[in-house]
PDB file of C-alpha atoms in Angstrom:
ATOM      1  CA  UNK A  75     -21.325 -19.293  -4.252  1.00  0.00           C
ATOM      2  CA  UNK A  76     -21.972 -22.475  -5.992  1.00  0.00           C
ATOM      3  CA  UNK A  77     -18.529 -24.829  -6.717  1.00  0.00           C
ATOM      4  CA  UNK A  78     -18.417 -26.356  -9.712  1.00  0.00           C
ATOM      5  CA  UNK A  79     -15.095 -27.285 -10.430  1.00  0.00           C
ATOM      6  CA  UNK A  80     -14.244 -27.865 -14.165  1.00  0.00           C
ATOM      7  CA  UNK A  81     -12.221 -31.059 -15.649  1.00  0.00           C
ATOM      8  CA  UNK A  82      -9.075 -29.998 -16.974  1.00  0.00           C
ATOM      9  CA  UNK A  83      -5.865 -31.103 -18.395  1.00  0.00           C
ATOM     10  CA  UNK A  84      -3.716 -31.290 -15.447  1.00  0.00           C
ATOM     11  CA  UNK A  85      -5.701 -33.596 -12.577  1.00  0.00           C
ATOM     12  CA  UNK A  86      -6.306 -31.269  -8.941  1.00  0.00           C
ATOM     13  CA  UNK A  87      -4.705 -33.133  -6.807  1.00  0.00           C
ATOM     14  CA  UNK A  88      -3.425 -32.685  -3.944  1.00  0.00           C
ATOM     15  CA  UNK A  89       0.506 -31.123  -3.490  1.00  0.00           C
ATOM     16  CA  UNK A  90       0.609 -31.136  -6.559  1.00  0.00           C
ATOM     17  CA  UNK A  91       1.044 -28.225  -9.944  1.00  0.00           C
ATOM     18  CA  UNK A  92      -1.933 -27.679 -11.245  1.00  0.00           C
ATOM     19  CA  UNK A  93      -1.059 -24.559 -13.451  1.00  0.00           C
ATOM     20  CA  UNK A  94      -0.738 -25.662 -17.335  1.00  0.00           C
ATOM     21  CA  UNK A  95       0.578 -22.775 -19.125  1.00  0.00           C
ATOM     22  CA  UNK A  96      -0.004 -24.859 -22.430  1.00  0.00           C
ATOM     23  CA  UNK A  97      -3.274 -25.163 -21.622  1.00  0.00           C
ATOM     24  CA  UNK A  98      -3.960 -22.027 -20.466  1.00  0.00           C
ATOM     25  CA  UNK A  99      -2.341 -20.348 -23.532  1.00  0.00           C
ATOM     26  CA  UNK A 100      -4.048 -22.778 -26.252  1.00  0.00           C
ATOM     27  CA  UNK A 101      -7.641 -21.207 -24.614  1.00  0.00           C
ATOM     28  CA  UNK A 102      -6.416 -18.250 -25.225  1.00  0.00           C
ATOM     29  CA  UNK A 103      -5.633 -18.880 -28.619  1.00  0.00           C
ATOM     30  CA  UNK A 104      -8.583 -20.309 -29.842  1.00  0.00           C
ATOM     31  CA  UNK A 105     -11.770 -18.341 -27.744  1.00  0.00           C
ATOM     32  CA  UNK A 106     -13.240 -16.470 -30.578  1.00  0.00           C
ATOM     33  CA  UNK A 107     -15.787 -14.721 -28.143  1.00  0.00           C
ATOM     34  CA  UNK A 108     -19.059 -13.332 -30.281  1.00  0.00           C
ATOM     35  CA  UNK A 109     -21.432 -11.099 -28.203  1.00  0.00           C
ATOM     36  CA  UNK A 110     -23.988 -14.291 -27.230  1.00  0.00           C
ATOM     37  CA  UNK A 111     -21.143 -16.012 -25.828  1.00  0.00           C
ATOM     38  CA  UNK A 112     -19.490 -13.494 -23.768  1.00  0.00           C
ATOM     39  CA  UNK A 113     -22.851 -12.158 -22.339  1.00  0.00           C
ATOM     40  CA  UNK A 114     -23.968 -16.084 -21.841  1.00  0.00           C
ATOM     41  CA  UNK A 115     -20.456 -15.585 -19.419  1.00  0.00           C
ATOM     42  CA  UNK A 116     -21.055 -12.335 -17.860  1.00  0.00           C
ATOM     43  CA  UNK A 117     -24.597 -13.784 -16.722  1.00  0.00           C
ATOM     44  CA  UNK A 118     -23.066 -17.036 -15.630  1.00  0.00           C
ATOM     45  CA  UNK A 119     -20.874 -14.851 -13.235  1.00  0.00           C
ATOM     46  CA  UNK A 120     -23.743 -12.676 -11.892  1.00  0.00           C
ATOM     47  CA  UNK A 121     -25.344 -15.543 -10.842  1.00  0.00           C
ATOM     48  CA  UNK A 122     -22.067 -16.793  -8.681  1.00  0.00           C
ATOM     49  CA  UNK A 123     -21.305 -19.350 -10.924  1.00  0.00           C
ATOM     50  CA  UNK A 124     -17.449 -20.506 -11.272  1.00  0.00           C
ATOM     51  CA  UNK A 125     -16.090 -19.820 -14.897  1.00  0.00           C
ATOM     52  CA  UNK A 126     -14.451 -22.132 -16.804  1.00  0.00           C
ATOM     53  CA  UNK A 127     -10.975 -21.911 -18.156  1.00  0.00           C
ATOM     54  CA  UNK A 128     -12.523 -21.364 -21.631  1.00  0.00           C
ATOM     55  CA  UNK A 129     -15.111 -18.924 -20.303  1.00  0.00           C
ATOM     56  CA  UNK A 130     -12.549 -17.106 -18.633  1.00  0.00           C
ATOM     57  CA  UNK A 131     -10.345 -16.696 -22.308  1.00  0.00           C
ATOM     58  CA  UNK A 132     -13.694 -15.779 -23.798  1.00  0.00           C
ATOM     59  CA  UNK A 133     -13.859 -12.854 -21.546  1.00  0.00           C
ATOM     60  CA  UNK A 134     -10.200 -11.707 -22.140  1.00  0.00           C
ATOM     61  CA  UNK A 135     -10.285 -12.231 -25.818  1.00  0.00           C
ATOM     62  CA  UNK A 136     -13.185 -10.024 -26.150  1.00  0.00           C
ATOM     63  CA  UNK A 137     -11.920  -6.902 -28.604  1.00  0.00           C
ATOM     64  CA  UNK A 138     -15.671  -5.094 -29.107  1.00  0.00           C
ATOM     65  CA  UNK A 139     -15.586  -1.861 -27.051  1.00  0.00           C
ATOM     66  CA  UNK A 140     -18.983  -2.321 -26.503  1.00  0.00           C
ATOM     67  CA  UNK A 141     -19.126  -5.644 -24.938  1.00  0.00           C
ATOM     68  CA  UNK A 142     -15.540  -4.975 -22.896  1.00  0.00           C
ATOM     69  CA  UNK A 143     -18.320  -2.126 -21.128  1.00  0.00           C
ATOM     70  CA  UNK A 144     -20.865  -4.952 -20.643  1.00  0.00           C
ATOM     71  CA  UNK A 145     -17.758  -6.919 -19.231  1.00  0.00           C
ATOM     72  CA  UNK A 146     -16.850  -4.161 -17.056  1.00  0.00           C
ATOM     73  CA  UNK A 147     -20.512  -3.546 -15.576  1.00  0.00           C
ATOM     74  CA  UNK A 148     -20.805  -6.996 -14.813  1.00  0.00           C
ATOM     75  CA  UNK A 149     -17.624  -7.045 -12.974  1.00  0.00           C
ATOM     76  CA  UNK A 150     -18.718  -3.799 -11.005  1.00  0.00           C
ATOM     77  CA  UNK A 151     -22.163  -5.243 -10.077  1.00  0.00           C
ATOM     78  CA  UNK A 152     -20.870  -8.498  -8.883  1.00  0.00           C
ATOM     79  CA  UNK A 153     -18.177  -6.681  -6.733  1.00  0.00           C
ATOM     80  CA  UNK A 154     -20.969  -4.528  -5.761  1.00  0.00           C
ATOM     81  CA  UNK A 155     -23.026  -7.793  -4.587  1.00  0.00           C
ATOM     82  CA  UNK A 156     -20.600  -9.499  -3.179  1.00  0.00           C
ATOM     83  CA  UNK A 157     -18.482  -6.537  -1.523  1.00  0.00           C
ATOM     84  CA  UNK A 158     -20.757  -3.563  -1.419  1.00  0.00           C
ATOM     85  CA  UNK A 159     -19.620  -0.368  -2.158  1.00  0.00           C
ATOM     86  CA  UNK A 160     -16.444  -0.637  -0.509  1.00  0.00           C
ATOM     87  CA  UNK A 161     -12.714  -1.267  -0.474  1.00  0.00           C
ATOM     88  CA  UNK A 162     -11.092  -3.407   2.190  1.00  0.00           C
ATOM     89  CA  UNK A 163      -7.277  -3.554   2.308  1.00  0.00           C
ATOM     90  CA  UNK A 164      -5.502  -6.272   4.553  1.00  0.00           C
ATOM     91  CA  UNK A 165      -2.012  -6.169   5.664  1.00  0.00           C
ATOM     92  CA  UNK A 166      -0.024  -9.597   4.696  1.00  0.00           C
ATOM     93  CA  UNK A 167       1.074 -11.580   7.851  1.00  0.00           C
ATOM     94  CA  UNK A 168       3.426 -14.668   6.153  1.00  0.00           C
ATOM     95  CA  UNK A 169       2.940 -17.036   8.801  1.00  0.00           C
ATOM     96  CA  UNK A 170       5.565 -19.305   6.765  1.00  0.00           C
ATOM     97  CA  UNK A 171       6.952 -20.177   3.094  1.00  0.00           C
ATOM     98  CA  UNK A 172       7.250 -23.532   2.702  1.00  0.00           C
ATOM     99  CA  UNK A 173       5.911 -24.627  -0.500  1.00  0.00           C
ATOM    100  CA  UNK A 174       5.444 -28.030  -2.851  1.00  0.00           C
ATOM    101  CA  UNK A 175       4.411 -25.854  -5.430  1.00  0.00           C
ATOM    102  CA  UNK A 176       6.671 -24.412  -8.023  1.00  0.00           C
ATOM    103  CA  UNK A 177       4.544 -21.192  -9.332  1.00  0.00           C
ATOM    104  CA  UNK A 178       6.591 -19.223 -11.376  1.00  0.00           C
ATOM    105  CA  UNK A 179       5.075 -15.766 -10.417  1.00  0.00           C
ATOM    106  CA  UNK A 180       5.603 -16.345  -6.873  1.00  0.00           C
ATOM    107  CA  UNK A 181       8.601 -16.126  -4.176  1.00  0.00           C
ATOM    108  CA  UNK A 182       7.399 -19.111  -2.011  1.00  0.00           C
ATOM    109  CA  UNK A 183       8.168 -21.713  -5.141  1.00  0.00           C
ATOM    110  CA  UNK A 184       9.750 -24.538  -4.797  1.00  0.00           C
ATOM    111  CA  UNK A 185      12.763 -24.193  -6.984  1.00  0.00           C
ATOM    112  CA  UNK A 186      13.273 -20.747  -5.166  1.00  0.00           C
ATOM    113  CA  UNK A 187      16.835 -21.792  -3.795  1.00  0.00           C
ATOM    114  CA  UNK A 188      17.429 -18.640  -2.160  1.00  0.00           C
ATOM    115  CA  UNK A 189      14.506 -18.392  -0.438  1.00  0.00           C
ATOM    116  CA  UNK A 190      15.164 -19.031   3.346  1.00  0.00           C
ATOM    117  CA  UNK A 191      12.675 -21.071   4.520  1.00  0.00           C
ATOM    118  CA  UNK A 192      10.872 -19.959   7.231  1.00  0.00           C
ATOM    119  CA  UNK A 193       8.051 -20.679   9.322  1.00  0.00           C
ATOM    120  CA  UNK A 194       6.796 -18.392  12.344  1.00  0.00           C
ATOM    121  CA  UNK A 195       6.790 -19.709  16.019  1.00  0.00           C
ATOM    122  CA  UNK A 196       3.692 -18.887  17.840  1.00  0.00           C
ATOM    123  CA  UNK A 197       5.245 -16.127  20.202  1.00  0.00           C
ATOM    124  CA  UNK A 198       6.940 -14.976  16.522  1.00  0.00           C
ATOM    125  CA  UNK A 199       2.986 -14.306  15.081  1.00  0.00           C
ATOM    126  CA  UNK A 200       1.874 -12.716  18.804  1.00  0.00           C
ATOM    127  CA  UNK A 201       4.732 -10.590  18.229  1.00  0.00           C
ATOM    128  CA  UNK A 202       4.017  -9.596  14.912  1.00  0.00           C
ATOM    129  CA  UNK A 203       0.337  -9.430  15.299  1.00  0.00           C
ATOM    130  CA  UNK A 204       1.012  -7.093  18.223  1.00  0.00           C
ATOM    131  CA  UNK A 205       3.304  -5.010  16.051  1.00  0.00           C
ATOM    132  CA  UNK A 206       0.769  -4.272  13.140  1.00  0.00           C
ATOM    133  CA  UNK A 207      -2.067  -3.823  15.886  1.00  0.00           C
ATOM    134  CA  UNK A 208       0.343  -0.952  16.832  1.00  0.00           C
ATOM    135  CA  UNK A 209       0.980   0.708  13.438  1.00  0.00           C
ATOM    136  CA  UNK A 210      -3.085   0.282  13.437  1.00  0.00           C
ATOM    137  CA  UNK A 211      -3.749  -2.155  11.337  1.00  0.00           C
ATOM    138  CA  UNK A 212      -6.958  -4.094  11.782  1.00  0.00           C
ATOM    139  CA  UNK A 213      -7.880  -6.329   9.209  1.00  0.00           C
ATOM    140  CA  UNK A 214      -5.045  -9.221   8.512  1.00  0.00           C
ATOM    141  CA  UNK A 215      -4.725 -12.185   5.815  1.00  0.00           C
ATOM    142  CA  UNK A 216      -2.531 -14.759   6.919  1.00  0.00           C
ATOM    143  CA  UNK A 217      -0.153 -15.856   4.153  1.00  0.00           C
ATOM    144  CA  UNK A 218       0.649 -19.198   3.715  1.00  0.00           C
ATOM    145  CA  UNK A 219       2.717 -21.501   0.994  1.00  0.00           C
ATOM    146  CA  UNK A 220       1.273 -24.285   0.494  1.00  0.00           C
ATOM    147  CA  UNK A 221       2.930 -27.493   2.288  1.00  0.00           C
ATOM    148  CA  UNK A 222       2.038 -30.427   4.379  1.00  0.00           C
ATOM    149  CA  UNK A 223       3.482 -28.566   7.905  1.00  0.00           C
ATOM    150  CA  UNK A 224       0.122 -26.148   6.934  1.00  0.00           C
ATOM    151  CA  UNK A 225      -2.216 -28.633   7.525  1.00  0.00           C
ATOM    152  CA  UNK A 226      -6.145 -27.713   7.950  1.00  0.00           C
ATOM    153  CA  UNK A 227      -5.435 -28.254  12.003  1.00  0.00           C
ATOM    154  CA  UNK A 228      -2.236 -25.640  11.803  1.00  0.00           C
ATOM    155  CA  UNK A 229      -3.836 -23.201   9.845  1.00  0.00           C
ATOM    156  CA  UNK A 230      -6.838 -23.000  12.163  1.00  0.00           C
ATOM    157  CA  UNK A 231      -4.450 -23.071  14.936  1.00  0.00           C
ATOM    158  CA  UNK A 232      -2.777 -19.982  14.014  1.00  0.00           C
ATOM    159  CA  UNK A 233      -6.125 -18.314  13.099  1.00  0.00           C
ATOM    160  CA  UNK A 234      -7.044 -18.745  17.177  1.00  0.00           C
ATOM    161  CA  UNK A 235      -3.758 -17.305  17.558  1.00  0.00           C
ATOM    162  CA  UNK A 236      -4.360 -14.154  15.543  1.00  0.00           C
ATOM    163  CA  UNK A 237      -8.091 -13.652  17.738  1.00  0.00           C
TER     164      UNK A 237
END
């Protein structure tokens, strides 16, 4: 997949929020998708290219039933591509929930006060990797928040912990 990331109002940087609601909501507001537009999208997507914030609203403004099917076919043939014909689930392992950021649809958040912070040991994440290896579970994603104790060197450490 190419990367392309797209300028927006609030910088990327690093630690930092980078969810505007304002911004997200004023796209929202003023997409007027017509049918050129949204399928100019849909083929942008096919061919693994990142959407924009404002392609993105075109897509979810889109009220014709006929081009929310074109939407929807898209979406199943680049699953399809990317995925196959398949569903994979993953059971959660939270490795810890330390967080900088302060999402408001998520538990980890900073300005969650009662959230007990909590960060596994590695004989804690043997023990609970050997636990969901015995209820059968296979596949694993490894939840963390995101906080400078989960470096790029921790992470990977606790990935050669999980194999």
């Amino acid at each position: 997949m190419l990367f392309n990331p797209q300028k927006y109002a609030i910088p990327d940087e690093r630690m930092q929020p980078f969810i505007d609601p304002d911004e997200i909501w004023s796209c929202l507001r003023t997409a007027k998708p017509d049918a050129k537009a949204v399928r100019d999208v849909i083929a942008r997507s096919l061919s693994r290219q990142r959407l924009s914030l404002q392609e993105t609203a075109l897509l979810l403004n889109a009220e014709d039933p006929e081009l929310i099917e074109e939407i929807k076919e898209g979406a199943r043939q680049l699953k399809r591509e990317v995925y196959g014909n398949r569903i994979v689930l993953f059971a959660p392992l939270y490795i810890g929930n330390k967080c900088t950021n302060d999402c408001v649809y998520c538990g980890f958040r900073t300005s969650n006060r009662e959230a007990v912070r909590k960060t596994l040991s590695d004989g804690e994440i043997v023990r609970e990797i050997e636990c969901l290896e015995d209820q059968g579970q296979k596949r694993l994603i490894l939840v963390y928040g995101e906080h400078p104790d989960y470096d790029a060197q921790y992470i990977a450490h606790t990935v050669k912990l999980a194999y």
